[in-house]
CSV table of C-alpha atoms in Angstrom, one decimal:
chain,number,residue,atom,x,y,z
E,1,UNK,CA,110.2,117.4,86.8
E,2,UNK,CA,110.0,115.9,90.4
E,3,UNK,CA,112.7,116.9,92.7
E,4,UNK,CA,113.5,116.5,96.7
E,5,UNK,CA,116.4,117.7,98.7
E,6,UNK,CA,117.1,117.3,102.7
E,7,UNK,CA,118.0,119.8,104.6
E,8,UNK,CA,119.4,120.1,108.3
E,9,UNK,CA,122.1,119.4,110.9
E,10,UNK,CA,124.9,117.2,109.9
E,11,UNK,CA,125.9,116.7,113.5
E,12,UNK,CA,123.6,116.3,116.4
E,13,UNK,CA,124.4,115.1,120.5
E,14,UNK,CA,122.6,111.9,122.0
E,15,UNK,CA,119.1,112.9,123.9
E,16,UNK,CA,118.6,115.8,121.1
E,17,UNK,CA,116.0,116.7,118.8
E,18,UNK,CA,116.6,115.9,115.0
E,19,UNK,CA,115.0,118.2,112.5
E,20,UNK,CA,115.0,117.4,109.4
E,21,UNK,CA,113.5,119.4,106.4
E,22,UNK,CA,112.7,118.3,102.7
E,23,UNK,CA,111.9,120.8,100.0
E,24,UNK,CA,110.3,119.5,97.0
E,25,UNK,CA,109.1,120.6,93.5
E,26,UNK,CA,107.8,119.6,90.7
E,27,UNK,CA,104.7,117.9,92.3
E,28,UNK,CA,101.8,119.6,95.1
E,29,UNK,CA,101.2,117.5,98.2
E,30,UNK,CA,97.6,119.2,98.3
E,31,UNK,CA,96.9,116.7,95.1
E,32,UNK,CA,94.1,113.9,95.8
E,33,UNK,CA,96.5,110.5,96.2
E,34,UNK,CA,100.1,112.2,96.5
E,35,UNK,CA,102.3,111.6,99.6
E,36,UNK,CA,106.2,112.0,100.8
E,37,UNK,CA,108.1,109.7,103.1
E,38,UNK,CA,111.0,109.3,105.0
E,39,UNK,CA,113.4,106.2,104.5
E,40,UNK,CA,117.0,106.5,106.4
E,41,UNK,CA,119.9,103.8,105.6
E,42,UNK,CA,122.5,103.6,108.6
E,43,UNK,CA,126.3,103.9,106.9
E,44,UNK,CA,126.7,100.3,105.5
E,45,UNK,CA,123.0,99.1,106.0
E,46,UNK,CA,120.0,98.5,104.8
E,47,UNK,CA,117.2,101.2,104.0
E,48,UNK,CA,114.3,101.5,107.3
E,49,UNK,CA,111.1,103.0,106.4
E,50,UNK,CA,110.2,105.9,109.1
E,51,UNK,CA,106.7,107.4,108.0
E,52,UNK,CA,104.8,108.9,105.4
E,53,UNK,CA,102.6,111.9,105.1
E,54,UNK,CA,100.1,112.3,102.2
E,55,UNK,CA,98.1,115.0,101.2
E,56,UNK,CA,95.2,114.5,103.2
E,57,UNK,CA,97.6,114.8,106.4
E,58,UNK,CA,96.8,111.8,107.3
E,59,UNK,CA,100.1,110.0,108.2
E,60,UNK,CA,101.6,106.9,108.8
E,61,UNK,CA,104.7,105.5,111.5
E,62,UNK,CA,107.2,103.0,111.5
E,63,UNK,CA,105.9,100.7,114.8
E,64,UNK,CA,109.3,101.1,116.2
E,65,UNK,CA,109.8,104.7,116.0
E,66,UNK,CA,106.3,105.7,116.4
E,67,UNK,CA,107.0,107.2,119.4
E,68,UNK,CA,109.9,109.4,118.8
E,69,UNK,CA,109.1,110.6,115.4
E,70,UNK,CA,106.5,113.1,113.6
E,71,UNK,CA,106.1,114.2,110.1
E,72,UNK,CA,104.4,117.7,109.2
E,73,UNK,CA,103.7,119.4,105.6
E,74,UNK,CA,103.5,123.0,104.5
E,75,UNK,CA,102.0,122.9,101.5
E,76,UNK,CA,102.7,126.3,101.3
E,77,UNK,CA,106.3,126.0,100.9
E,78,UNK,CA,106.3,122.8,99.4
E,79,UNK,CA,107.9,121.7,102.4
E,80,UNK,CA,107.7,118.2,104.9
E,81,UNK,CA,109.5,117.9,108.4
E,82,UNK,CA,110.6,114.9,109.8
E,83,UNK,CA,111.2,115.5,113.8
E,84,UNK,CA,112.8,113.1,115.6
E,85,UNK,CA,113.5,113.4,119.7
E,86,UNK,CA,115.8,112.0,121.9
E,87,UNK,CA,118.2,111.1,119.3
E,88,UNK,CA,121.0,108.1,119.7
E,89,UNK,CA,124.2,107.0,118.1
E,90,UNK,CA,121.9,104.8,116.4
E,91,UNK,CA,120.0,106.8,114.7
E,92,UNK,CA,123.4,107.9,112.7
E,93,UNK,CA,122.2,107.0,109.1
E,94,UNK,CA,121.5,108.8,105.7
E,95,UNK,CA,118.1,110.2,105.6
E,96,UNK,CA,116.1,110.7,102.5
E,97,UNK,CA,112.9,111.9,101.9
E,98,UNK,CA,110.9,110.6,98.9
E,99,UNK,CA,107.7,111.2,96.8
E,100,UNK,CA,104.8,108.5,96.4
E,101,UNK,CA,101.4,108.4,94.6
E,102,UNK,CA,98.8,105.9,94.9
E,103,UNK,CA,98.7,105.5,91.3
E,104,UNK,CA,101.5,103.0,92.4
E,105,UNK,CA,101.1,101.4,95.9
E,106,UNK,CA,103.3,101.8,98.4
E,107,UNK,CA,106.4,102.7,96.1
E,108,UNK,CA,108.6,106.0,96.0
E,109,UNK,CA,108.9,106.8,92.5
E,110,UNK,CA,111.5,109.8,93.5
E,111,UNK,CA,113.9,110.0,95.9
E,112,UNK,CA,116.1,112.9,97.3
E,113,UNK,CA,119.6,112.7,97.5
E,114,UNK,CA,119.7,111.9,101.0
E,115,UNK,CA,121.7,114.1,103.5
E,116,UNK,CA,124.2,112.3,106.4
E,117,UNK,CA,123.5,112.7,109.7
E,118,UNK,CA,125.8,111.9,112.9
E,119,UNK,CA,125.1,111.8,116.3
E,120,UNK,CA,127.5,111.7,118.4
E,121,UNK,CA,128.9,113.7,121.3
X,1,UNK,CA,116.8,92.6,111.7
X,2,UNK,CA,114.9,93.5,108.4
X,3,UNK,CA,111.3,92.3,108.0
X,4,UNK,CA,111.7,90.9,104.6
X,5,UNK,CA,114.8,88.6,104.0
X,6,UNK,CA,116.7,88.5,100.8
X,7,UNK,CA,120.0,86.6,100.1
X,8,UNK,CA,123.1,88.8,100.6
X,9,UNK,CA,124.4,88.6,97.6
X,10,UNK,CA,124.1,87.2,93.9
X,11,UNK,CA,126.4,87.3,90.7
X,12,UNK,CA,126.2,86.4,87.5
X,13,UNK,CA,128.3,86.8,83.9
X,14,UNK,CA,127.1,89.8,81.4
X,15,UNK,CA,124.4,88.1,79.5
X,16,UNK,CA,123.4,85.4,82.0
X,17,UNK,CA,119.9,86.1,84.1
X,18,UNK,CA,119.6,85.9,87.9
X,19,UNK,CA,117.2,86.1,90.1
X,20,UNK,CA,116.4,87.8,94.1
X,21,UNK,CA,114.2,86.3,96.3
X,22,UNK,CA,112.4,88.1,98.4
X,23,UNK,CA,110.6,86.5,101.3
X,24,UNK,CA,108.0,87.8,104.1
X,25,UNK,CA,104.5,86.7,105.6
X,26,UNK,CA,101.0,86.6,104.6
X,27,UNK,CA,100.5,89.8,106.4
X,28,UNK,CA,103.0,91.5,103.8
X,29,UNK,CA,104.2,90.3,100.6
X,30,UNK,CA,101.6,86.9,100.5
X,31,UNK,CA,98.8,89.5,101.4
X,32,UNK,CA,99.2,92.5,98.8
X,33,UNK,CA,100.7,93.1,95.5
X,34,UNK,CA,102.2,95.9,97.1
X,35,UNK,CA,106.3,95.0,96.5
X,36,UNK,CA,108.4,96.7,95.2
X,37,UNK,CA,112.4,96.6,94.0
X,38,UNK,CA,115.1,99.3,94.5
X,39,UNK,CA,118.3,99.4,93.1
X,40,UNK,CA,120.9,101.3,94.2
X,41,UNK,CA,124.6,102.7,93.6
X,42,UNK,CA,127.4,103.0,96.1
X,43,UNK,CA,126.6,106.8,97.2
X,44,UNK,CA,123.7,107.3,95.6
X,45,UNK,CA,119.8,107.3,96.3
X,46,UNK,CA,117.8,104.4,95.6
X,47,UNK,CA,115.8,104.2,92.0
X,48,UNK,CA,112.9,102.6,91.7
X,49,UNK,CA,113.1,99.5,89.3
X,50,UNK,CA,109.4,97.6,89.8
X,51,UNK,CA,106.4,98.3,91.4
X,52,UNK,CA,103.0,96.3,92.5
X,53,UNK,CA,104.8,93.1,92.1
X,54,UNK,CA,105.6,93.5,88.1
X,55,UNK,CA,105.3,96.9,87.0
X,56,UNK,CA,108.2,99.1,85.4
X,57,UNK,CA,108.5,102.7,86.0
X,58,UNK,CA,108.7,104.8,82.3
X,59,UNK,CA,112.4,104.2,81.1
X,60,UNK,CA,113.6,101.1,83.3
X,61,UNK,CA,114.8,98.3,80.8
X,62,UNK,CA,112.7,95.7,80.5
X,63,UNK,CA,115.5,93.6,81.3
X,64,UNK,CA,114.5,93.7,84.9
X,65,UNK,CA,110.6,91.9,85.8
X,66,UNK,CA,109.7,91.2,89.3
X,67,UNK,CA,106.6,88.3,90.1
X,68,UNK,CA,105.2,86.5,93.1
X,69,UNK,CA,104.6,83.5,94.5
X,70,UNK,CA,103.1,83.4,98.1
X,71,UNK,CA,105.2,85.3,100.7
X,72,UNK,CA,108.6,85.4,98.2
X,73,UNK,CA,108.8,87.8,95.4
X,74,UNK,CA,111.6,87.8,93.1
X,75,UNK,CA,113.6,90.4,91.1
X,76,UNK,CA,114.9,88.9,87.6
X,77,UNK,CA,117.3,90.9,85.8
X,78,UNK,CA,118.2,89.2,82.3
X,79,UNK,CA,121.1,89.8,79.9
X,80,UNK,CA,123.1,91.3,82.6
X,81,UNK,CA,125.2,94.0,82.4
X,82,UNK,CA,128.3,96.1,84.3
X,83,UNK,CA,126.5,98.9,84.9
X,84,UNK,CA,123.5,96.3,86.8
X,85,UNK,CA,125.7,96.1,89.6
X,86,UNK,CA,124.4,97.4,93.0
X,87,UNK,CA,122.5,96.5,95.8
X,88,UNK,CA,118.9,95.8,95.4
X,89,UNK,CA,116.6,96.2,97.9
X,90,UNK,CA,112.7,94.9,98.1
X,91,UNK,CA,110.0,96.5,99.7
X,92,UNK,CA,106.0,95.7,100.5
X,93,UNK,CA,103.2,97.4,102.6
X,94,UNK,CA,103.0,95.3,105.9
X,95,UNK,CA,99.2,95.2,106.4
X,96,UNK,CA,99.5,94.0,110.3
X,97,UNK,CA,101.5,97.4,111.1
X,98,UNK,CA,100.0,99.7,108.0
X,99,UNK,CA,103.7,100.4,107.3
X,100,UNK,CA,106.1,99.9,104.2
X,101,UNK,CA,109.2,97.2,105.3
X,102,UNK,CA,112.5,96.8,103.5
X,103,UNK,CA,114.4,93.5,103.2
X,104,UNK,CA,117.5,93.7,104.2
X,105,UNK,CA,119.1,94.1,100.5
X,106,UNK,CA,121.0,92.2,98.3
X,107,UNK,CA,124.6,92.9,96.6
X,108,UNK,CA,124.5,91.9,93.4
X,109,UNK,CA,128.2,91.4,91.5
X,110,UNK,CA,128.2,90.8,87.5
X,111,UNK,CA,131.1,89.0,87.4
């Protein structure tokens, strides 16, 4: 059974750096053709793609975020981190993390349940 | 703004079929069978409902069949029912950014 939970800050001020981690099971991200991504859906909005990492580490940015965001695996604790710097009101949204294969294109299959996260000062 | 655009909304009766369009470009939808459909609950995470244009994950009904034509895919869910209320949401790969893009979801309200 695949599962994925989010983990870090609920509240975080403009200009910081947002952390978050998801912890997953059920699946190995060392596997030939197995990735996780990160998908985050602003209170009342639709869902933006952020990035995924697969299990060859090669990884892959949303255009408009490219710049502020990176994505890192431990494979050893079943573990991915989505960083993102200099944070803004903006970026106030639920963030979930979310398991793919190639076996079926770009689609998540499972999904976290998504953790809230404010910024505000 | 979202890079796929889907209506806002859509209803129909319980029993009645409707259907969500789903348009991009050639460089996304027109270009691979890479799209896929969410559906998803007030408060809850998004579930997967059809992948690589047609395809139904183990246990979705088969109620629900996506297809394409061109840029616009389309979501068809037949002999609606209550519990198909939610927001649906399409996705493809974009090929000009190597990136997945969401359209900008659709409330659907069985009526």
């Amino acid at each position: 059974q695949i599962t994925l939970k989010e983990s870090g800050p609920t509240l975080v001020k403009p200009s910081q750096t947002l952390t978050l981690t998801c912890t997953f099971s059920g699946f190995s991200l060392s596997s030939s053709g197995v990735g996780v991504g990160w998908i985050r859906q602003p209170p009342g909005k639709a869902l933006e793609w952020l990035g995924d990492i697969f299990w060859d580490d090669d990884k892959r940015y949303s255009p408009s975020l490219k710049s502020r965001v990176t994505i890192t695996k431990d494979t050893s604790k079943d573990q991915v981190v989505l960083t993102m710097t200099n944070v803004d009101p903006v970026d106030t949204a639920t963030y979930y993390c979310a398991h793919k294969t190639l076996l079926i294109g770009e689609s998540f299959d499972y999904w976290g349940q998504g953790t809230l996260v404010t910024v505000s000062s | 703004q979202s890079a796929l655009t889907q209506p806002p909304s859509a209803s129909g009766s319980p029993g009645q079929s409707v259907t969500i369009s789903c348009t991009g470009t050639s460089s996304d939808v027109g270009g691979f069978y890479y799209v896929s459909w969410y559906q998803q609950h007030p408060g809850k995470a998004p579930k997967l409902m059809i992948y690589e244009v047609n395809k139904r994950p183990s246990g979705v009904p088969d109620r629900f069949s996506g297809s394409k034509f061109g840029n616009t895919a389309s979501l068809t869910v037949s002999g609606l029912q209550t519990e198909d209320e939610a927001d649906y949401y399409c996705s493809s790969y974009s090929g000009s950014n190597i990136a997945v893009v969401f359209g900008g979801g659709t409330k659907l309200t069985v009526l």
